[in-house]
Tab-separated table of C-alpha atoms in Angstrom:
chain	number	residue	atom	x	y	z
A	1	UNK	CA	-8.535	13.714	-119.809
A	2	UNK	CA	-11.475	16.320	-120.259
A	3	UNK	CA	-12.411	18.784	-123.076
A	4	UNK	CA	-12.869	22.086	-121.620
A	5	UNK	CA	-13.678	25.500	-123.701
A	6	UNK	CA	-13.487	29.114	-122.515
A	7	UNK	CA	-13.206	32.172	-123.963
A	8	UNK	CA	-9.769	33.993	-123.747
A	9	UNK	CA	-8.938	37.446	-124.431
A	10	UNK	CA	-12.335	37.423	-126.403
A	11	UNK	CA	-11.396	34.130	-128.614
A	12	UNK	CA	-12.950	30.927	-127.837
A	13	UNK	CA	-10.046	28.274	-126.771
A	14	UNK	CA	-10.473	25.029	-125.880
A	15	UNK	CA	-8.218	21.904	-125.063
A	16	UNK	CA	-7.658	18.601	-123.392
A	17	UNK	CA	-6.660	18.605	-120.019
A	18	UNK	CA	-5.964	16.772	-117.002
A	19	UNK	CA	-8.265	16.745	-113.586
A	20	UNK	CA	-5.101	18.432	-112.165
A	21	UNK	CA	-3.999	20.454	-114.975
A	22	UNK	CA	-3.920	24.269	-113.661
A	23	UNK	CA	-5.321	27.566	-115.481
A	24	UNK	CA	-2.004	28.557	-115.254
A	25	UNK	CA	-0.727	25.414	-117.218
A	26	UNK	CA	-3.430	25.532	-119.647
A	27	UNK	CA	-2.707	29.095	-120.295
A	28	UNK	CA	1.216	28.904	-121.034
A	29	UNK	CA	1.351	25.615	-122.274
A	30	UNK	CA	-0.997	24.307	-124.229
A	31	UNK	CA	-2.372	28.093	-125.462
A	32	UNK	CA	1.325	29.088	-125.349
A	33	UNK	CA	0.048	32.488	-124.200
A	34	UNK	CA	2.877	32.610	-121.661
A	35	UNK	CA	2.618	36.639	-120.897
A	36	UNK	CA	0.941	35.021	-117.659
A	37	UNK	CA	3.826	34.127	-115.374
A	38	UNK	CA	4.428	31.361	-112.641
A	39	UNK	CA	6.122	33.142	-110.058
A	40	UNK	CA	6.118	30.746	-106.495
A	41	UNK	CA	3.355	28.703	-107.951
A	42	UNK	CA	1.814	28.598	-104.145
A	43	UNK	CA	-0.508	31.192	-104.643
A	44	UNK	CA	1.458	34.282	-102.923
A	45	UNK	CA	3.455	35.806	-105.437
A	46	UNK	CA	0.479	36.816	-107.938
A	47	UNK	CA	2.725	36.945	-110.883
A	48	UNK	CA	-0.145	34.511	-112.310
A	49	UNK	CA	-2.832	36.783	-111.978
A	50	UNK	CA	-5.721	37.026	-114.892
A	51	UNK	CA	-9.625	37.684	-114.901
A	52	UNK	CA	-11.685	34.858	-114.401
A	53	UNK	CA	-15.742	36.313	-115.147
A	54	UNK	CA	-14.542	39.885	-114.463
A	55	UNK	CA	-12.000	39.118	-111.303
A	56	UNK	CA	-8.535	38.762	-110.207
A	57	UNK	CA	-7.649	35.174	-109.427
A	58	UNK	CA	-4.139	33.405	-109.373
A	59	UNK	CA	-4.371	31.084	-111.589
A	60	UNK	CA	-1.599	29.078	-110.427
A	61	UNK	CA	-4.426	28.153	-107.701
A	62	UNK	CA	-7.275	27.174	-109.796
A	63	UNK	CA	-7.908	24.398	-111.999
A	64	UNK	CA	-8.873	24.729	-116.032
A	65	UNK	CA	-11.424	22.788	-115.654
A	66	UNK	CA	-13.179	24.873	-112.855
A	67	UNK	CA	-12.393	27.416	-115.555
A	68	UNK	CA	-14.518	25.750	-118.418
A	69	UNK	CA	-17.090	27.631	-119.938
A	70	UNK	CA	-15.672	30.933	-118.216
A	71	UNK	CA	-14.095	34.381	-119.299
A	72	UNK	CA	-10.272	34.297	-119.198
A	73	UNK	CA	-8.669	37.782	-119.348
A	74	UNK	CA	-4.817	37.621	-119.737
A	75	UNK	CA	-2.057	40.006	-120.221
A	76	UNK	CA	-1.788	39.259	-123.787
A	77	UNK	CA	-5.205	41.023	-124.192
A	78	UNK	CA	-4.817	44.067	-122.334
A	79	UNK	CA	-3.078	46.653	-125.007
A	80	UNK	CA	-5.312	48.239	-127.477
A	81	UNK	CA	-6.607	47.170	-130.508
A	82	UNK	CA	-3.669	48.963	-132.890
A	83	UNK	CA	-1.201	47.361	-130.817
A	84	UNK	CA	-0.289	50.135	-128.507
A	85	UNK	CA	-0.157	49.826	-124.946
A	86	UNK	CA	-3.281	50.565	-122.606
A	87	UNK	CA	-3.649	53.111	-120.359
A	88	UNK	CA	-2.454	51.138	-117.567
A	89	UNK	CA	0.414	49.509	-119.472
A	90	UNK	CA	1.666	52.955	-120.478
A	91	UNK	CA	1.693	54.405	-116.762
A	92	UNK	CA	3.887	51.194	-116.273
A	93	UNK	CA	6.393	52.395	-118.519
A	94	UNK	CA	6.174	56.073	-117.851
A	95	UNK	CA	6.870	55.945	-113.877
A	96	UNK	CA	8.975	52.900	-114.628
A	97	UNK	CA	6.722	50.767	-112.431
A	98	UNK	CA	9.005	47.519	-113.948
A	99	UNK	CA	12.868	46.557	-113.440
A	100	UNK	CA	13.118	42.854	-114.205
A	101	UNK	CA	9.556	42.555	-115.351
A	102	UNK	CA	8.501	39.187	-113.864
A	103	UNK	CA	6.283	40.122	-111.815
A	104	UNK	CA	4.476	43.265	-114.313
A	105	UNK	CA	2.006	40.740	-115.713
A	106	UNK	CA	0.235	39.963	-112.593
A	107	UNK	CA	0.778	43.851	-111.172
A	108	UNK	CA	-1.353	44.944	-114.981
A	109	UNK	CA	-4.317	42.395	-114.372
A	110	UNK	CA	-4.294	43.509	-110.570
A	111	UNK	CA	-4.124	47.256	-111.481
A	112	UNK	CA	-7.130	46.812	-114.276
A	113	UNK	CA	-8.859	44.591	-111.844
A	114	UNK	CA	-8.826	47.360	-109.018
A	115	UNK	CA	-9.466	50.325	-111.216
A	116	UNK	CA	-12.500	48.357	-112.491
A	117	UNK	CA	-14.187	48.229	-108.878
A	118	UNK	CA	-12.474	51.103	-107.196
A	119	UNK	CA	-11.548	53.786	-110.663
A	120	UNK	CA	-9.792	56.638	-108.251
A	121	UNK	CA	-8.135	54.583	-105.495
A	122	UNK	CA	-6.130	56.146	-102.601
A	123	UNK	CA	-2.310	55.628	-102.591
A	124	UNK	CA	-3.355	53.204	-99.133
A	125	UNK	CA	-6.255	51.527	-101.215
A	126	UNK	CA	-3.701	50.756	-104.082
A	127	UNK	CA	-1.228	49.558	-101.665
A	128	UNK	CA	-3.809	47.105	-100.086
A	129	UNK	CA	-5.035	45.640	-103.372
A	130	UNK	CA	-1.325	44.895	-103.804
A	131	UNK	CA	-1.148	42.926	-100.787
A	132	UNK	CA	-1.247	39.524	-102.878
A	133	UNK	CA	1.332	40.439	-105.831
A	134	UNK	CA	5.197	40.673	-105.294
A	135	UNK	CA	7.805	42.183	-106.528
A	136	UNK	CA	11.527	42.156	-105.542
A	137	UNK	CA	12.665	44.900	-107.392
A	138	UNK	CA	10.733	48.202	-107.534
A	139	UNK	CA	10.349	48.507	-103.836
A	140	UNK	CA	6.742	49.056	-105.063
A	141	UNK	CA	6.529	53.063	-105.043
A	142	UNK	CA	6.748	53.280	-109.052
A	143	UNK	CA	3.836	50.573	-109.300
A	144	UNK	CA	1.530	52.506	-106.788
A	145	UNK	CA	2.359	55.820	-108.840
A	146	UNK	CA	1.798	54.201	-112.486
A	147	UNK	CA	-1.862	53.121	-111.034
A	148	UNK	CA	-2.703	56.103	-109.601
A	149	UNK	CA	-1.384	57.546	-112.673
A	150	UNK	CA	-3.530	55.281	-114.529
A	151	UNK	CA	-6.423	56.172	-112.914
A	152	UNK	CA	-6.503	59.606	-113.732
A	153	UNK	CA	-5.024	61.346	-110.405
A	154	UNK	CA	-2.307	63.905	-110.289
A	155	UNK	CA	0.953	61.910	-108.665
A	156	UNK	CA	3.643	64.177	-108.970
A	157	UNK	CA	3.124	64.468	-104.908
A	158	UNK	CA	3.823	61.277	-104.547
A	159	UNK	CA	7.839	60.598	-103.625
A	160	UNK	CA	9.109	58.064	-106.064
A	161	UNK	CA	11.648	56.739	-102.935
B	1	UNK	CA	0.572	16.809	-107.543
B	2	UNK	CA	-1.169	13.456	-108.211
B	3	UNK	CA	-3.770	13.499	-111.283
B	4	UNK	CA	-7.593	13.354	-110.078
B	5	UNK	CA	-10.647	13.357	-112.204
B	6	UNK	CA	-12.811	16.128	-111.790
B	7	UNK	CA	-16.545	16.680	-111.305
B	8	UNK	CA	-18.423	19.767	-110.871
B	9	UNK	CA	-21.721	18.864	-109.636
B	10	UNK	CA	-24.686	21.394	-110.174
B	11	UNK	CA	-27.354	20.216	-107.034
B	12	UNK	CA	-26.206	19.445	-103.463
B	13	UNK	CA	-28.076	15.957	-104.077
B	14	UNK	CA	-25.612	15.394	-107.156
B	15	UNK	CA	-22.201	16.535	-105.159
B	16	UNK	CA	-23.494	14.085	-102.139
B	17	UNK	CA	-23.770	11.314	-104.471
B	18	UNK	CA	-19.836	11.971	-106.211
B	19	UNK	CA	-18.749	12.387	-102.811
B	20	UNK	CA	-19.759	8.971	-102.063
B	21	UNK	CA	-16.949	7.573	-104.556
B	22	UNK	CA	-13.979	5.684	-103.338
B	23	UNK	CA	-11.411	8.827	-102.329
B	24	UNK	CA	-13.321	11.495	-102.977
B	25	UNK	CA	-12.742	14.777	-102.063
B	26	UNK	CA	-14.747	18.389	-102.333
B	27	UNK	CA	-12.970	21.593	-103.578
B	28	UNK	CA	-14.499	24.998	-102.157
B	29	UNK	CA	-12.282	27.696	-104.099
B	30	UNK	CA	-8.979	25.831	-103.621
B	31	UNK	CA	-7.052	28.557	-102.049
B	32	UNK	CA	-5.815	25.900	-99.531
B	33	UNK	CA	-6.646	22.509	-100.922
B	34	UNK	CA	-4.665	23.209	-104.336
B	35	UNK	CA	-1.433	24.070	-102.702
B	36	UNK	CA	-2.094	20.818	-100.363
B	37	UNK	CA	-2.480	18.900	-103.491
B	38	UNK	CA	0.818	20.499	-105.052
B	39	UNK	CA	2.687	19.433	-102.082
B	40	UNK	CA	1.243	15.878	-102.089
B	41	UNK	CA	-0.355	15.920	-98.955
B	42	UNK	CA	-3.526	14.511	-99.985
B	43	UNK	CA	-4.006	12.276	-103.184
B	44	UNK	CA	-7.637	12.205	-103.975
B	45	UNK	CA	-8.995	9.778	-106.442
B	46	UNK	CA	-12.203	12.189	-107.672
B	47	UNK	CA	-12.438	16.285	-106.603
B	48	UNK	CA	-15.723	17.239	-106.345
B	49	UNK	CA	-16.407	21.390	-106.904
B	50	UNK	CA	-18.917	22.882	-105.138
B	51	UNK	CA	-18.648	25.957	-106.634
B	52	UNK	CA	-21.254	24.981	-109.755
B	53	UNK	CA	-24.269	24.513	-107.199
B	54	UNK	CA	-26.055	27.854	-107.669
B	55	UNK	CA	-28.581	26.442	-103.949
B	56	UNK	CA	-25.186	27.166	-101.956
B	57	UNK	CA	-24.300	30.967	-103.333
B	58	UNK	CA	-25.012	34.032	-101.960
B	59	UNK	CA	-26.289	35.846	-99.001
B	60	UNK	CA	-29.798	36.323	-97.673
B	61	UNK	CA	-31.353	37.439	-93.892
B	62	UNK	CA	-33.528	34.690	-92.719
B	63	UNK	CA	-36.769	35.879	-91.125
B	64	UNK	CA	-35.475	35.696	-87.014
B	65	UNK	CA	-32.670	38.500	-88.740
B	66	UNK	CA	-29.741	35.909	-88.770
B	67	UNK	CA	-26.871	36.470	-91.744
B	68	UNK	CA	-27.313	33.448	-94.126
B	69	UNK	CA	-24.752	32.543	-96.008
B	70	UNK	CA	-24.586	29.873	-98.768
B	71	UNK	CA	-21.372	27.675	-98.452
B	72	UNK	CA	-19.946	28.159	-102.050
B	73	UNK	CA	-19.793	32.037	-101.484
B	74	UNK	CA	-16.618	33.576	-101.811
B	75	UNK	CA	-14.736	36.049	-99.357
B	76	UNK	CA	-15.428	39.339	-101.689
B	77	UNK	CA	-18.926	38.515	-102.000
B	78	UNK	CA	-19.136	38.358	-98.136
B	79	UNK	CA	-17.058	41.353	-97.694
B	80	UNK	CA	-19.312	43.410	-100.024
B	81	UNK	CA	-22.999	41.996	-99.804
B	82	UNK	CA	-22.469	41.358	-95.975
B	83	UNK	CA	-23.149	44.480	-95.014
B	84	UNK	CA	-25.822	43.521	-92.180
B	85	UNK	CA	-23.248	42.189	-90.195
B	86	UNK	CA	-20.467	45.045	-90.279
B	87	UNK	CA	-17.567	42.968	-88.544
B	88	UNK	CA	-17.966	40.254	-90.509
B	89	UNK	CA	-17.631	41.666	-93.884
B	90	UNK	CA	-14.590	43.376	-92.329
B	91	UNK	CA	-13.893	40.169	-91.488
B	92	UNK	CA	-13.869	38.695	-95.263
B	93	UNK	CA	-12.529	42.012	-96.656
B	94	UNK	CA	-9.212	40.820	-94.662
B	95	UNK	CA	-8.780	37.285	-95.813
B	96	UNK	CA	-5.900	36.513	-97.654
B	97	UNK	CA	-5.557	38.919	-100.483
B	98	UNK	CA	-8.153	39.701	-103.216
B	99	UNK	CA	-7.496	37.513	-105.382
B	100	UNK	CA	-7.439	34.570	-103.040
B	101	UNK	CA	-10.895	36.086	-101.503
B	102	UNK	CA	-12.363	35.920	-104.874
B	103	UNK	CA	-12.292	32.441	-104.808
B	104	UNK	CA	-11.723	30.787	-101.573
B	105	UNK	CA	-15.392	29.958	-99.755
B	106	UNK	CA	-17.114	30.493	-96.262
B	107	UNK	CA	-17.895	26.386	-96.395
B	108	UNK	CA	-13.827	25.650	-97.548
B	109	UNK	CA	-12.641	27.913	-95.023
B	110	UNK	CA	-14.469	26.083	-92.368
B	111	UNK	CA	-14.393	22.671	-93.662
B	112	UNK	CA	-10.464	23.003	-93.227
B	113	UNK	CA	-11.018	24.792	-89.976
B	114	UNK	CA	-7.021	26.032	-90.072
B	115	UNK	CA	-5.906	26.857	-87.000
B	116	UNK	CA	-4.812	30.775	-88.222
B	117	UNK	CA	-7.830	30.976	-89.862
B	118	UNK	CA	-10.330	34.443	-89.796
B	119	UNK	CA	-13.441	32.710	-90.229
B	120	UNK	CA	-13.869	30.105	-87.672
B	121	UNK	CA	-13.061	32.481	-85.162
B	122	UNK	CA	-16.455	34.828	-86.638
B	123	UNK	CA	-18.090	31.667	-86.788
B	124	UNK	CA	-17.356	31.061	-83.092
B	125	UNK	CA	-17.436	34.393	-81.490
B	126	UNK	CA	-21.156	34.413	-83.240
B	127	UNK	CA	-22.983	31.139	-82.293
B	128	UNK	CA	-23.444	30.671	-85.700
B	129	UNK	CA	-24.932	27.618	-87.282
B	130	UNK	CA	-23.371	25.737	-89.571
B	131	UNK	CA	-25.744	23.993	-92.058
B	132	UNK	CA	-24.929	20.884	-93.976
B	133	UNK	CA	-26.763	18.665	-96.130
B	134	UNK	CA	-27.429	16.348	-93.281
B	135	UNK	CA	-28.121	19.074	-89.957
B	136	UNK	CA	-27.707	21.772	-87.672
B	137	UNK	CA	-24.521	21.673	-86.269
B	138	UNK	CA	-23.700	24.393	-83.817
B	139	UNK	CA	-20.381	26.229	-84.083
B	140	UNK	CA	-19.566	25.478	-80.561
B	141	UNK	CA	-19.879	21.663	-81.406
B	142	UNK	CA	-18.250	22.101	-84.716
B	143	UNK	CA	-14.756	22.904	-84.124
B	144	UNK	CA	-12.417	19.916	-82.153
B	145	UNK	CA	-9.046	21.034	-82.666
B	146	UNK	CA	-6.760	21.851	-85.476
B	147	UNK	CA	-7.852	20.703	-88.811
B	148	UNK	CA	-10.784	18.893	-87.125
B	149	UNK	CA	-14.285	19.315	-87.318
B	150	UNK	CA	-18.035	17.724	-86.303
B	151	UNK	CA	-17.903	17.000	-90.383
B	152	UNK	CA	-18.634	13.633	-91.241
B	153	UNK	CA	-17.314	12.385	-94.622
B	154	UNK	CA	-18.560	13.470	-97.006
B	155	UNK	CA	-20.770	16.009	-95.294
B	156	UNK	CA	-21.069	19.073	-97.293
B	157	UNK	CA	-21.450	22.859	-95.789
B	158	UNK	CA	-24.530	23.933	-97.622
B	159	UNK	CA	-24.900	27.052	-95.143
B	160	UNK	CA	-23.663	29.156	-92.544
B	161	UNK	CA	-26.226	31.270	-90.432
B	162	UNK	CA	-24.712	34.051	-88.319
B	163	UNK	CA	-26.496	35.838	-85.481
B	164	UNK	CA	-26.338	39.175	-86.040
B	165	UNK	CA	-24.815	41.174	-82.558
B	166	UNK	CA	-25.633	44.206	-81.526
B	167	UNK	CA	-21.954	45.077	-81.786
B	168	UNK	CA	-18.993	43.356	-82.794
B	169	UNK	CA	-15.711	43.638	-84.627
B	170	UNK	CA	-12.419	41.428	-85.406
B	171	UNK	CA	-8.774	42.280	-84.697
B	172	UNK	CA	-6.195	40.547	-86.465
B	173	UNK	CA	-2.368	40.773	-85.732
B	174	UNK	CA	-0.970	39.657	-89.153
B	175	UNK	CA	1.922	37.154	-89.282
B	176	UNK	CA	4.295	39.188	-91.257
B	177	UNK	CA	4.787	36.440	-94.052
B	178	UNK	CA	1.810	34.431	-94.497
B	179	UNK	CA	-0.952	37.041	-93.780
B	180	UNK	CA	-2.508	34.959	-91.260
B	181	UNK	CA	-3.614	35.349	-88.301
B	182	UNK	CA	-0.874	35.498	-86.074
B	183	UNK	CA	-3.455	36.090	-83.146
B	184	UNK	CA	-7.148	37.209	-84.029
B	185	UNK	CA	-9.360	37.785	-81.792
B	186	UNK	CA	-13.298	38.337	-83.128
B	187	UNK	CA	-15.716	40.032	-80.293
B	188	UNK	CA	-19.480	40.094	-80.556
B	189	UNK	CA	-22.145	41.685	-78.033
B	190	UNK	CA	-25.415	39.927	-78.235
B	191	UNK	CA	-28.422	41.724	-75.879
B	192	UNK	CA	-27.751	37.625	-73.732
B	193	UNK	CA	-23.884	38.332	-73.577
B	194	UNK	CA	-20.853	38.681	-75.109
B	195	UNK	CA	-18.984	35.631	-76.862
B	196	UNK	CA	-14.566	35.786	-77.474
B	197	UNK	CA	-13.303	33.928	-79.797
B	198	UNK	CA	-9.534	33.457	-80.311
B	199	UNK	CA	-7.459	32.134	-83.930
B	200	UNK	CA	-4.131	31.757	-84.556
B	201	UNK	CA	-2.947	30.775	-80.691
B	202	UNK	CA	-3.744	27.731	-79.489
B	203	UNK	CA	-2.269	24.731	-80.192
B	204	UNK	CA	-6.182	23.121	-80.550
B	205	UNK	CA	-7.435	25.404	-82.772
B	206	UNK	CA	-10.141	27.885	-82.640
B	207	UNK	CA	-11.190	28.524	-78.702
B	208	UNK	CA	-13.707	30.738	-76.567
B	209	UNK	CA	-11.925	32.830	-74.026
B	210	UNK	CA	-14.751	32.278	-71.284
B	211	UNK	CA	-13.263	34.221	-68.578
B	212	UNK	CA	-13.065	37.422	-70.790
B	213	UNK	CA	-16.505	36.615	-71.858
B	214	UNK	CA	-17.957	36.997	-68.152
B	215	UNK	CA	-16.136	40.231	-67.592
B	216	UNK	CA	-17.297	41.872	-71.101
B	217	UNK	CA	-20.597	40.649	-70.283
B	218	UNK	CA	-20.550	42.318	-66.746
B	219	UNK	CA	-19.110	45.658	-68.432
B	220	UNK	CA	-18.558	46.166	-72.108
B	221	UNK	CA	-15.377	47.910	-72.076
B	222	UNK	CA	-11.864	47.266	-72.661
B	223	UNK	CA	-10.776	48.209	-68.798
B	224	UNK	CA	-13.025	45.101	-67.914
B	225	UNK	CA	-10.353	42.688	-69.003
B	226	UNK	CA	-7.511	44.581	-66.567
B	227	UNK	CA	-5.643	41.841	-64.892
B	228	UNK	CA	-6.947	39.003	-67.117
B	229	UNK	CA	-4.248	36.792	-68.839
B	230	UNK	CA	-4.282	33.158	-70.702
B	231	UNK	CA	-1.408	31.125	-70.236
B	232	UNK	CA	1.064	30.344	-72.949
B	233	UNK	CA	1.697	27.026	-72.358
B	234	UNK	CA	-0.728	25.164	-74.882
B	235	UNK	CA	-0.369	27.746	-77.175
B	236	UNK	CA	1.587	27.668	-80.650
B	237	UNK	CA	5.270	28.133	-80.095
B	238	UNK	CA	7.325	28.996	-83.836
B	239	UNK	CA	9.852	31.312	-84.938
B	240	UNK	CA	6.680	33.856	-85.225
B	241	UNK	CA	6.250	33.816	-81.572
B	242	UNK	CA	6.511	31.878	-78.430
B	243	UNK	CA	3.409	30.786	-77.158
B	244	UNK	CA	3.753	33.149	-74.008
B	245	UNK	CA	3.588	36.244	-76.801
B	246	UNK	CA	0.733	34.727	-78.608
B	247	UNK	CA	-0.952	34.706	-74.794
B	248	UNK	CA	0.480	38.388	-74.575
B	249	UNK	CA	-1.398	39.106	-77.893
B	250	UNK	CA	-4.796	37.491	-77.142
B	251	UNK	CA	-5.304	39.832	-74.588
B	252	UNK	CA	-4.097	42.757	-75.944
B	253	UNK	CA	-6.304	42.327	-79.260
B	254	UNK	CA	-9.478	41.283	-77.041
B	255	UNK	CA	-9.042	45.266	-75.724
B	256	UNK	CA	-8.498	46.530	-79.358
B	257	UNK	CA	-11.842	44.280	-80.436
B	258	UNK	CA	-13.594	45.705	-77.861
B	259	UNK	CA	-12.722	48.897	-77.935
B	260	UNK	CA	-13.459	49.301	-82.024
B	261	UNK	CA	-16.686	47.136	-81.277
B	262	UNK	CA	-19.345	48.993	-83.500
């Protein structure tokens, strides 16, 4: 066992953990900040996707302890400060970009993660930053509209199919 | 998976000296490795990251113009700070997805040398070097079949230095589920001729398509490859494709390289 710290969602958190322990382990069960979900836990489904130092990873696919000393963004930090849902959260709900919800977690930190480096995407460019989260209800077009959405753009061209 | 300890080394000479332990093993970004470990296919006693040594991050041009690239750095970094070799950074900007490419490494991807793999086929079709702490190795010495490399153990990519062409580019035909290469072909035009190399088909791994070679270096242009053809019959055969279409698709993505060569 190893002591590793890291700050999460701006709080520093810190905990013993195995060589193999995962970030996504860490995360749900020993910070019980289980907003992060294990989808396929083999790294395709992204439903595990948080910031690591500013950038998307799956962290079903990386250790904690290659995460010590880092900057863990999770789900559970994303809404405002008064409790009310962020901008990207909200677009989620207003072009009902969810059904069953599993896989919204990972689709949020994706979304913020993509707006951060690219703020007014294409429809194509949002569709291609997509490529590595999945989700088997939406059919997708109601996630691509609540980011575009989120990003500023006028989407009421865009077909929700 | 099996429980390891972990080190995360912070010189090359430090991650050497941990890799010398009994069943030790070094961790790039894990995009691979962890999901081998999940499945139990390899049970190492220590992991070793590479990812703390700052000496094997980032890109730089050495002074003969080559692409150097540290063996730590990630796919994004490469597809965004690459930008003096073009078709590579298109390359890397097509690996995996982005999460996966902000943490999976040149030196992992190599190291593994999968057979559907993007870079060893940029690493071929280049001539580039591949630096370890030990030598010089040569890409066309490095690969020897699936999974298999010139790497001894314990031998750590420090650096890979890529010639930079006077045109190149990299066509991949995705396998629908995985993302890999189901074929990939990456072309590059150097001013003393032009080098093919082929992922994803054959059943040894990365390969140099020499006949196409000699035609594209007689006449740069897709129509130079009419009537050319590789067989199917050492190629991989799955429910993705028979080795016959994988033959069928080497060709046909040779033209597309060629033709979006830039």
């Amino acid at each position: 066992m190893a002591q590793v710290s890291m700050t999460v969602n701006g709080k520093t958190a810190s905990g013993e953990v195995e060589g193999r322990t995962l970030l996504s382990s860490f995360l749900r069960d020993t910070l019980k900040l289980t907003g992060t979900h294990v989808g396929c836990d083999t790294s395709q489904c992204g439903a595990c996707v948080v910031h690591v130092d500013g950038v998307a990873v799956k962290s079903c696919t990386m250790l904690a302890a290659e995460a010590d000393g880092a900057d863990v963004a999770t789900i559970e930090g994303q809404a405002n400060a008064d409790g009310s849902l962020n901008v990207i959260q909200q677009a989620f709900q207003d072009h009902h970009g969810l059904q069953c919800g599993f896989c919204t977690p990972g689709m949020v930190m994706s979304a913020a993660a993509l707006l951060k480096e690219n703020p007014k995407p294409s429809e194509g460019e949002v569709r291609a930053y997509l490529e590595g989260n999945i989700c088997r209800c939406t059919g997708y077009h109601n996630i691509v509209k609540a980011i575009m959405a989120a990003s500023g753009q006028d989407v009421s061209a865009i077909a929700a199919e | 998976m099996y429980n390891f300890e972990f080190e995360k080394p912070e010189t090359v000479a430090d991650a050497v000296a941990a890799l010398g332990a009994e069943d030790a093993q070094a961790l790039g970004g894990g995009q691979t490795l962890i999901p081998t470990l999940k499945q139990r296919l390899a049970s190492p006693a220590v992991l070793v990251s590479l990812k703390g040594i700052s000496e094997m991050q980032g890109i730089c041009t050495a002074n003969d113009g080559a692409l150097c690239i540290g063996g730590a750095t990630n796919h994004a970094t490469v597809a965004t700070e690459g930008g003096a070799y073009p078709a590579l950074a298109a390359t890397a900007a097509h690996i995996g997805d982005p999460a996966v490419r902000n943490r999976g490494t040149i030196g992992g991807s190599l190291a593994n040398n999968d057979p559907s793999a993007c870079y060893p086929a940029a690493a071929l079709g280049s001539g580039a070097t591949i630096v370890t702490n030990t030598r010089e190795i040569a890409a066309d010495d490095y690969f020897q079949g699936m999974f298999t490399t010139a790497l001894e153990e314990g031998e750590i990519i420090t650096e890979v230095r890529f010639p930079v062409p006077e045109k190149a580019n990299y066509q991949k035909f995705l396998q629908p589920a995985s993302r890999f290469a189901l074929v990939g072909v990456f072309v590059a035009k150097y001013a003393d001729g032009v080098r093919v190399a082929i992922t994803g088909a054959s059943n040894d791994g990365v390969f140099r398509w020499s006949e196409a070679e000699a035609a594209l270096s007689a006449n740069f242009a897709p129509e130079a490859l009419d009537g050319l053809s590789l067989s199917g019959d050492d190629m991989i055969s799955d429910l993705h494709g028979t080795g016959a279409y994988r033959a069928h698709l080497c060709a046909v993505m040779t033209k597309r390289a060629v033709a979006a060569a830039s």
